[in-house]
Tab-separated table of C-alpha atoms in Angstrom:
chain	number	residue	atom	x	y	z
S	1159	MET	CA	-32.754	-87.618	16.888
S	1160	THR	CA	-29.200	-86.503	17.668
S	1161	GLY	CA	-29.432	-83.385	15.490
S	1162	VAL	CA	-32.685	-82.388	17.129
S	1163	GLN	CA	-31.121	-82.846	20.554
S	1164	THR	CA	-28.145	-80.674	19.557
S	1165	CYS	CA	-30.520	-77.915	18.465
S	1166	ALA	CA	-32.411	-78.192	21.744
S	1167	LEU	CA	-29.303	-77.710	23.893
S	1168	PRO	CA	-28.885	-73.954	23.229
S	1169	ILE	CA	-32.605	-73.429	23.906
S	1170	CYS	CA	-32.213	-75.238	27.201
S	1171	ALA	CA	-29.169	-73.165	28.184
S	1172	LEU	CA	-30.827	-69.876	27.239
S	1173	HIS	CA	-33.918	-70.665	29.289
S	1174	GLY	CA	-32.110	-71.818	32.409
S	1175	GLY	CA	-32.176	-75.589	31.998
S	1176	THR	CA	-30.571	-77.358	34.937
S	1177	ASN	CA	-30.090	-80.891	33.602
S	1178	LEU	CA	-28.963	-80.974	29.993
S	1179	PHE	CA	-28.474	-84.735	29.965
S	1180	PHE	CA	-31.821	-85.862	31.354
S	1181	ASP	CA	-33.465	-86.903	28.086
S	1182	TRP	CA	-30.635	-88.116	25.923
S	1183	ARG	CA	-28.002	-89.658	28.192
S	1184	ALA	CA	-29.669	-93.082	27.973
S	1185	LEU	CA	-30.180	-92.685	24.225
S	1186	ALA	CA	-26.493	-91.864	23.725
S	1187	LEU	CA	-25.570	-94.908	25.811
S	1188	GLY	CA	-27.945	-97.033	23.721
S	1189	ILE	CA	-26.194	-95.992	20.519
S	1190	GLY	CA	-22.896	-97.016	22.062
S	1191	MET	CA	-24.338	-100.342	23.207
S	1192	PHE	CA	-25.656	-100.978	19.694
S	1193	VAL	CA	-22.096	-100.661	18.366
S	1194	VAL	CA	-20.844	-103.079	21.024
S	1195	PHE	CA	-23.582	-105.620	20.264
S	1196	ALA	CA	-23.060	-105.291	16.509
S	1197	LEU	CA	-19.342	-105.998	16.903
S	1198	TRP	CA	-20.150	-109.047	19.036
S	1199	VAL	CA	-22.983	-110.500	16.931
S	1200	GLN	CA	-21.483	-110.668	13.433
S	1201	THR	CA	-22.329	-114.231	12.414
S	1202	PRO	CA	-25.507	-116.341	12.442
S	1203	ALA	CA	-23.969	-118.569	15.122
S	1204	ALA	CA	-23.204	-115.546	17.301
S	1205	ALA	CA	-26.731	-114.235	16.786
S	1206	ARG	CA	-28.245	-117.529	17.901
S	1207	SER	CA	-25.916	-117.619	20.908
S	1208	ALA	CA	-27.034	-114.105	21.824
S	1209	MET	CA	-30.665	-115.211	21.658
S	1210	TYR	CA	-30.022	-118.217	23.902
S	1211	LEU	CA	-28.026	-116.095	26.357
S	1212	PHE	CA	-30.793	-113.529	26.525
S	1213	ALA	CA	-33.460	-116.199	27.029
S	1214	GLY	CA	-31.366	-117.904	29.701
S	1215	PHE	CA	-30.752	-114.658	31.564
S	1216	MET	CA	-34.436	-113.724	31.440
S	1217	ALA	CA	-35.454	-117.215	32.601
S	1218	LEU	CA	-33.140	-116.806	35.588
S	1219	ARG	CA	-34.479	-113.317	36.302
S	1220	ILE	CA	-38.091	-114.463	36.068
S	1221	GLY	CA	-37.329	-117.378	38.371
S	1222	MET	CA	-35.753	-115.038	40.928
S	1223	ILE	CA	-38.795	-112.742	40.823
S	1224	TYR	CA	-41.145	-115.671	41.402
S	1225	ALA	CA	-38.960	-116.956	44.241
S	1226	SER	CA	-38.922	-113.542	45.920
S	1227	PHE	CA	-42.688	-113.229	45.521
S	1228	LEU	CA	-43.338	-116.642	47.055
S	1229	ARG	CA	-41.163	-115.653	50.025
S	1230	GLY	CA	-43.340	-112.594	50.618
S	1231	GLY	CA	-41.420	-110.040	48.540
S	1232	GLY	CA	-42.681	-107.710	45.847
S	1233	ASP	CA	-44.783	-104.582	46.123
S	1234	VAL	CA	-48.374	-103.617	46.921
S	1235	ILE	CA	-50.943	-101.845	44.728
S	1236	VAL	CA	-54.182	-100.879	46.476
S	1237	GLY	CA	-53.856	-103.763	48.915
S	1238	VAL	CA	-52.905	-106.327	46.263
S	1239	ARG	CA	-49.419	-107.816	46.537
S	1240	ILE	CA	-47.636	-108.021	43.187
S	1241	PRO	CA	-44.352	-109.707	42.218
S	1242	VAL	CA	-42.396	-106.721	40.885
S	1243	PHE	CA	-42.750	-102.994	40.300
S	1244	ASP	CA	-39.952	-102.372	37.799
S	1245	GLY	CA	-41.150	-101.068	34.441
S	1246	PRO	CA	-38.103	-101.821	32.233
S	1247	THR	CA	-37.871	-105.372	33.620
S	1248	LEU	CA	-41.552	-106.016	32.932
S	1249	SER	CA	-41.190	-104.660	29.417
S	1250	ALA	CA	-38.265	-107.007	28.808
S	1251	ILE	CA	-40.441	-109.859	30.103
S	1252	VAL	CA	-43.087	-108.915	27.512
S	1253	PHE	CA	-40.486	-109.418	24.772
S	1254	THR	CA	-39.409	-112.664	26.399
S	1255	ALA	CA	-42.995	-113.938	26.347
S	1256	VAL	CA	-43.333	-113.213	22.623
S	1257	LEU	CA	-39.894	-114.563	21.702
S	1258	ALA	CA	-40.321	-117.805	23.676
S	1259	LEU	CA	-43.811	-118.403	22.290
S	1260	TRP	CA	-42.562	-117.967	18.724
S	1261	MET	CA	-39.579	-120.252	19.363
S	1262	SER	CA	-41.838	-122.942	20.836
S	1263	GLY	CA	-43.400	-123.317	17.399
S	1264	CYS	CA	-40.116	-123.299	15.473
S	1265	ASP	CA	-37.725	-125.403	17.519
S	1266	HIS	CA	-37.649	-129.021	16.330
S	1267	GLY	CA	-36.543	-130.583	19.611
S	1268	ARG	CA	-39.381	-131.904	21.768
S	1269	TRP	CA	-37.845	-130.916	25.075
S	1270	ARG	CA	-36.688	-127.564	23.741
S	1271	LYS	CA	-40.227	-126.838	22.594
S	1272	LEU	CA	-41.430	-127.582	26.115
S	1273	LEU	CA	-38.784	-125.314	27.659
S	1274	TRP	CA	-39.686	-122.440	25.350
S	1275	MET	CA	-43.371	-122.896	26.059
S	1276	THR	CA	-42.740	-122.981	29.811
S	1277	LEU	CA	-40.686	-119.788	29.629
S	1278	SER	CA	-43.395	-118.040	27.624
S	1279	ALA	CA	-46.132	-119.159	30.030
S	1280	ALA	CA	-44.108	-117.983	33.032
S	1281	ALA	CA	-43.524	-114.607	31.366
S	1282	TYR	CA	-47.193	-114.161	30.431
S	1283	LEU	CA	-48.323	-115.012	33.943
S	1284	LEU	CA	-45.771	-112.709	35.571
S	1285	VAL	CA	-46.766	-109.708	33.456
S	1286	LEU	CA	-50.431	-110.275	34.356
S	1287	LEU	CA	-49.651	-110.719	38.044
S	1288	CYS	CA	-47.687	-107.466	38.132
S	1289	PHE	CA	-50.985	-105.522	37.940
S	1290	ARG	CA	-49.441	-102.812	35.731
S	1291	ARG	CA	-51.912	-101.620	33.118
S	1292	THR	CA	-49.154	-100.337	30.837
S	1293	PHE	CA	-47.631	-103.777	30.458
S	1294	TRP	CA	-50.965	-105.543	30.252
S	1295	THR	CA	-51.642	-103.369	27.221
S	1296	GLU	CA	-48.152	-103.871	25.808
S	1297	LEU	CA	-48.484	-107.638	26.125
S	1298	GLY	CA	-51.985	-107.556	24.640
S	1299	VAL	CA	-50.899	-105.542	21.603
S	1300	ALA	CA	-47.838	-107.764	21.106
S	1301	THR	CA	-49.987	-110.902	21.309
S	1302	GLY	CA	-52.443	-109.486	18.766
S	1303	LEU	CA	-49.619	-108.671	16.352
S	1304	LEU	CA	-48.143	-112.129	16.878
S	1305	LEU	CA	-51.474	-113.644	15.855
S	1306	LEU	CA	-51.301	-111.662	12.614
S	1307	LEU	CA	-47.736	-112.688	11.790
S	1308	ARG	CA	-47.921	-116.334	12.928
S	1309	LYS	CA	-51.102	-117.742	11.428
S	1310	GLN	CA	-50.065	-121.362	11.989
S	1311	GLN	CA	-49.505	-120.696	15.687
S	1312	ARG	CA	-52.745	-118.906	16.451
S	1313	LYS	CA	-54.348	-121.709	18.451
S	1314	ARG	CA	-51.306	-122.054	20.716
S	1315	THR	CA	-51.041	-118.289	21.214
S	1316	LEU	CA	-54.725	-117.903	22.045
S	1317	LEU	CA	-54.648	-120.903	24.368
S	1318	LEU	CA	-51.643	-119.613	26.309
S	1319	ALA	CA	-53.052	-116.090	26.624
S	1320	THR	CA	-56.470	-117.383	27.687
S	1321	VAL	CA	-55.073	-119.765	30.301
S	1322	ALA	CA	-52.811	-117.045	31.747
S	1323	VAL	CA	-55.679	-114.535	32.020
S	1324	ALA	CA	-57.990	-117.152	33.541
S	1325	ALA	CA	-55.366	-118.204	36.099
S	1326	VAL	CA	-54.757	-114.615	37.225
S	1327	ALA	CA	-58.487	-113.835	37.294
S	1328	LEU	CA	-59.179	-116.842	39.505
S	1329	THR	CA	-56.243	-116.026	41.769
S	1330	LEU	CA	-56.989	-112.339	42.292
S	1331	GLY	CA	-60.777	-112.430	42.043
S	1332	PRO	CA	-62.700	-109.118	41.950
S	1333	ALA	CA	-59.509	-107.038	42.172
S	1334	PHE	CA	-58.499	-108.262	38.707
S	1335	TYR	CA	-61.760	-107.128	37.122
S	1336	GLN	CA	-61.641	-103.776	38.921
S	1337	ARG	CA	-58.119	-103.219	37.625
S	1338	LEU	CA	-59.329	-104.028	34.102
S	1339	GLN	CA	-62.124	-101.503	34.470
S	1340	SER	CA	-59.587	-98.875	35.518
S	1341	LEU	CA	-58.241	-98.931	31.946
S	1342	ASP	CA	-61.092	-96.520	31.246
S	1343	PHE	CA	-59.210	-93.278	31.948
S	1344	THR	CA	-62.396	-91.226	31.917
S	1345	SER	CA	-63.281	-92.820	35.239
S	1346	GLY	CA	-61.618	-92.211	38.594
S	1347	GLU	CA	-64.272	-93.560	40.904
S	1348	SER	CA	-62.801	-96.876	42.068
S	1349	GLU	CA	-59.702	-97.260	44.214
S	1350	PHE	CA	-57.919	-98.869	41.248
S	1351	SER	CA	-58.484	-95.832	39.004
S	1352	GLN	CA	-57.758	-93.002	41.435
S	1353	GLY	CA	-54.637	-92.006	39.508
S	1354	ASN	CA	-56.489	-91.574	36.204
S	1355	PRO	CA	-57.384	-87.883	36.696
S	1356	ASP	CA	-53.737	-87.108	37.493
S	1357	HIS	CA	-52.506	-88.728	34.283
S	1358	VAL	CA	-55.062	-86.821	32.250
S	1359	GLY	CA	-54.229	-83.595	34.090
S	1360	GLU	CA	-50.509	-84.044	33.405
S	1361	LEU	CA	-51.171	-84.335	29.668
S	1362	LEU	CA	-53.370	-81.252	29.689
S	1363	ASP	CA	-50.676	-79.256	31.520
S	1364	ALA	CA	-48.052	-80.395	28.997
S	1365	TRP	CA	-50.358	-79.563	26.088
S	1366	GLU	CA	-50.708	-76.000	27.363
S	1367	GLN	CA	-46.917	-75.665	27.319
S	1368	VAL	CA	-46.732	-77.082	23.798
S	1369	GLN	CA	-49.287	-74.528	22.586
S	1370	ARG	CA	-47.092	-71.730	23.903
S	1371	GLN	CA	-43.930	-72.966	22.128
S	1372	PRO	CA	-45.037	-75.402	19.413
S	1373	ILE	CA	-42.129	-74.940	17.008
S	1374	LEU	CA	-39.017	-75.094	19.208
S	1375	GLY	CA	-40.381	-76.606	22.415
S	1376	ILE	CA	-39.139	-75.658	25.862
S	1377	GLY	CA	-35.726	-77.298	25.402
S	1378	LEU	CA	-33.855	-79.929	27.359
S	1379	GLY	CA	-33.375	-79.853	31.104
S	1380	ARG	CA	-36.375	-77.650	31.825
S	1381	SER	CA	-39.382	-78.445	33.959
S	1382	TYR	CA	-42.895	-77.118	33.453
S	1383	PRO	CA	-45.623	-76.259	35.979
S	1384	THR	CA	-48.354	-78.819	36.609
S	1385	LEU	CA	-51.315	-76.769	37.732
S	1386	ARG	CA	-53.868	-79.594	37.557
S	1387	ILE	CA	-51.972	-82.154	39.636
S	1388	GLN	CA	-50.571	-80.165	42.559
S	1389	GLU	CA	-51.181	-83.029	44.983
S	1390	TRP	CA	-49.065	-85.350	42.793
S	1391	LYS	CA	-46.278	-82.948	41.811
S	1392	GLU	CA	-45.898	-79.193	41.446
S	1393	GLU	CA	-43.718	-79.411	38.342
S	1394	SER	CA	-42.606	-82.115	35.937
S	1395	VAL	CA	-39.703	-82.878	33.600
S	1396	MET	CA	-41.371	-85.774	31.770
S	1397	VAL	CA	-44.762	-86.348	30.176
S	1398	HIS	CA	-46.392	-89.776	30.368
S	1399	ASN	CA	-47.076	-89.675	26.633
S	1400	ALA	CA	-44.138	-90.120	24.268
S	1401	PRO	CA	-45.183	-87.927	21.290
S	1402	LEU	CA	-46.312	-85.121	23.581
S	1403	HIS	CA	-43.083	-85.379	25.584
S	1404	VAL	CA	-40.981	-85.140	22.414
S	1405	TRP	CA	-43.036	-82.214	21.118
S	1406	LEU	CA	-42.700	-80.423	24.454
S	1407	LYS	CA	-38.916	-80.839	24.634
S	1408	TYR	CA	-37.804	-80.861	20.974
S	1409	GLY	CA	-40.538	-78.946	19.199
S	1410	LEU	CA	-42.444	-79.799	16.053
S	1411	VAL	CA	-39.316	-80.812	14.119
S	1412	GLY	CA	-38.372	-83.219	16.886
S	1413	LEU	CA	-41.826	-84.775	16.833
S	1414	GLY	CA	-41.591	-85.281	13.071
S	1415	CYS	CA	-38.198	-86.978	13.421
S	1416	TYR	CA	-39.492	-89.162	16.233
S	1417	VAL	CA	-42.464	-90.455	14.252
S	1418	TRP	CA	-40.402	-90.911	11.067
S	1419	PHE	CA	-37.685	-92.850	12.912
S	1420	HIS	CA	-40.100	-95.354	14.396
S	1421	PHE	CA	-42.009	-96.043	11.219
S	1422	ALA	CA	-38.715	-96.392	9.319
S	1423	VAL	CA	-37.523	-98.979	11.852
S	1424	PHE	CA	-40.852	-100.845	11.732
S	1425	ARG	CA	-40.798	-100.909	7.934
S	1426	TRP	CA	-37.207	-102.121	7.912
S	1427	LEU	CA	-37.938	-104.950	10.345
S	1428	GLN	CA	-41.024	-105.958	8.368
S	1429	ARG	CA	-39.072	-106.170	5.112
S	1430	ARG	CA	-36.251	-108.153	6.694
S	1431	HIS	CA	-38.737	-110.475	8.363
S	1432	ARG	CA	-40.317	-111.266	4.980
S	1433	ALA	CA	-36.910	-111.780	3.333
S	1434	LEU	CA	-35.828	-114.489	5.766
S	1435	LEU	CA	-36.494	-118.189	5.747
S	1436	PRO	CA	-39.335	-119.221	8.124
S	1437	GLU	CA	-36.956	-120.710	10.700
S	1438	ASP	CA	-34.867	-117.509	10.750
S	1439	ARG	CA	-37.727	-115.070	11.299
S	1440	VAL	CA	-38.090	-115.527	15.034
S	1441	TRP	CA	-35.890	-112.740	16.389
S	1442	PRO	CA	-36.682	-110.052	13.759
S	1443	GLY	CA	-40.376	-110.919	13.985
S	1444	ALA	CA	-40.434	-110.835	17.773
S	1445	ALA	CA	-38.482	-107.551	17.719
S	1446	LEU	CA	-41.007	-106.034	15.301
S	1447	VAL	CA	-43.988	-107.173	17.380
S	1448	TYR	CA	-42.464	-105.914	20.618
S	1449	LEU	CA	-41.285	-102.521	19.347
S	1450	VAL	CA	-44.608	-101.773	17.657
S	1451	ALA	CA	-46.434	-102.704	20.873
S	1452	GLN	CA	-44.096	-100.504	22.912
S	1453	PHE	CA	-44.669	-97.587	20.534
S	1454	ALA	CA	-48.443	-98.087	20.582
S	1455	VAL	CA	-48.543	-98.053	24.380
S	1456	SER	CA	-46.451	-94.879	24.498
S	1457	LEU	CA	-49.242	-93.073	22.626
S	1458	GLY	CA	-51.325	-93.306	25.794
S	1459	PHE	CA	-50.093	-92.670	29.327
S	1460	THR	CA	-46.542	-94.010	29.117
S	1461	PRO	CA	-43.263	-92.027	28.852
S	1462	TRP	CA	-40.928	-92.658	25.955
S	1463	PRO	CA	-38.590	-95.623	26.579
S	1464	TYR	CA	-35.371	-93.770	25.707
S	1465	SER	CA	-34.916	-92.289	29.150
S	1466	SER	CA	-34.417	-95.768	30.638
S	1467	VAL	CA	-30.947	-97.314	30.439
S	1468	GLN	CA	-32.414	-100.831	30.699
S	1469	SER	CA	-34.967	-100.294	27.941
S	1470	ILE	CA	-32.560	-98.652	25.515
S	1471	THR	CA	-30.035	-101.460	26.079
S	1472	LEU	CA	-32.680	-104.022	25.161
S	1473	ILE	CA	-33.663	-102.068	22.047
S	1474	ALA	CA	-30.005	-101.886	20.987
S	1475	LEU	CA	-29.686	-105.663	21.387
S	1476	LEU	CA	-32.879	-106.301	19.411
S	1477	LEU	CA	-31.733	-104.265	16.431
S	1478	ALA	CA	-28.142	-105.543	16.462
S	1479	VAL	CA	-29.212	-109.194	16.440
S	1480	ALA	CA	-31.935	-108.538	13.849
S	1481	ILE	CA	-29.350	-107.108	11.456
S	1482	THR	CA	-27.110	-110.142	11.817
S	1483	GLU	CA	-29.868	-112.700	11.338
S	1484	ILE	CA	-30.845	-111.036	8.063
S	1485	GLY	CA	-27.631	-112.236	6.452
S	1486	ARG	CA	-28.548	-115.774	7.369
S	1487	ALA	CA	-30.957	-116.124	4.464
S	1488	HIS	CA	-28.125	-115.382	2.048
S	1489	VAL	CA	-25.495	-117.688	3.535
């Protein structure tokens, strides 16, 4: 993607772009963080330590979110109080849920199994309580992929997901079902789906811009008019659809590179996952499940994750640790 970004810079400058670093500053930082993580995690022992440190940090973060929520903190969506309204954190919790669930079936210690299962259950419940449709979908896709990869753990996965959904449904009552119904973006009738027309309108506005400059795009740092969503915003610098956003900013060549990069990464993780011993597949498998789910969600009404420093740091860690654990099968 770096070459595409370099080509987009002159286009941005020629057309009066005001923020050349908006799209790729986090991506550049992520590349640097990948180098740092790769230098740190060079042995199987270091990779396992990194996994435990990540799980411990996320357990602490999840605990703090629950504690704040129980004390009356959090945010409000259409009159419903939710624990947190931070997208990158919730996405990281989705990965935590998948990783912990997988580890609960691989760890041989009884108490460690219980700890992993507890962490996964807490993560599942928190994502559902957050009331964010994006991360409901991300967690749902990740869980479905986990069922495909972990046949021997299907009963446990289904049980955990079912219990978490039932608990949230009973707690929130009708609001939960109305929020589920709002996933139908053709409808904007209920109070939980009032933003649907704006999301659709934003994509239509961006598509008009793409049709005008399909080959080169509009370039970095430029905004585009949003004629259909004037009450939301008069202009926008980001599209809540990753492929359309890339096409708009980087042109058709950029879109091709974007799609190729992701499928190359997915294929690489799948091959490495198959090459490892069963007990060593946890991190690469969880990384594959999570990244595919994240990509799938971005095909809808979600911006690409590479503009978020938190998300790109997590992706860098996932890939760095996955590379190291691959060598474990040959030690």
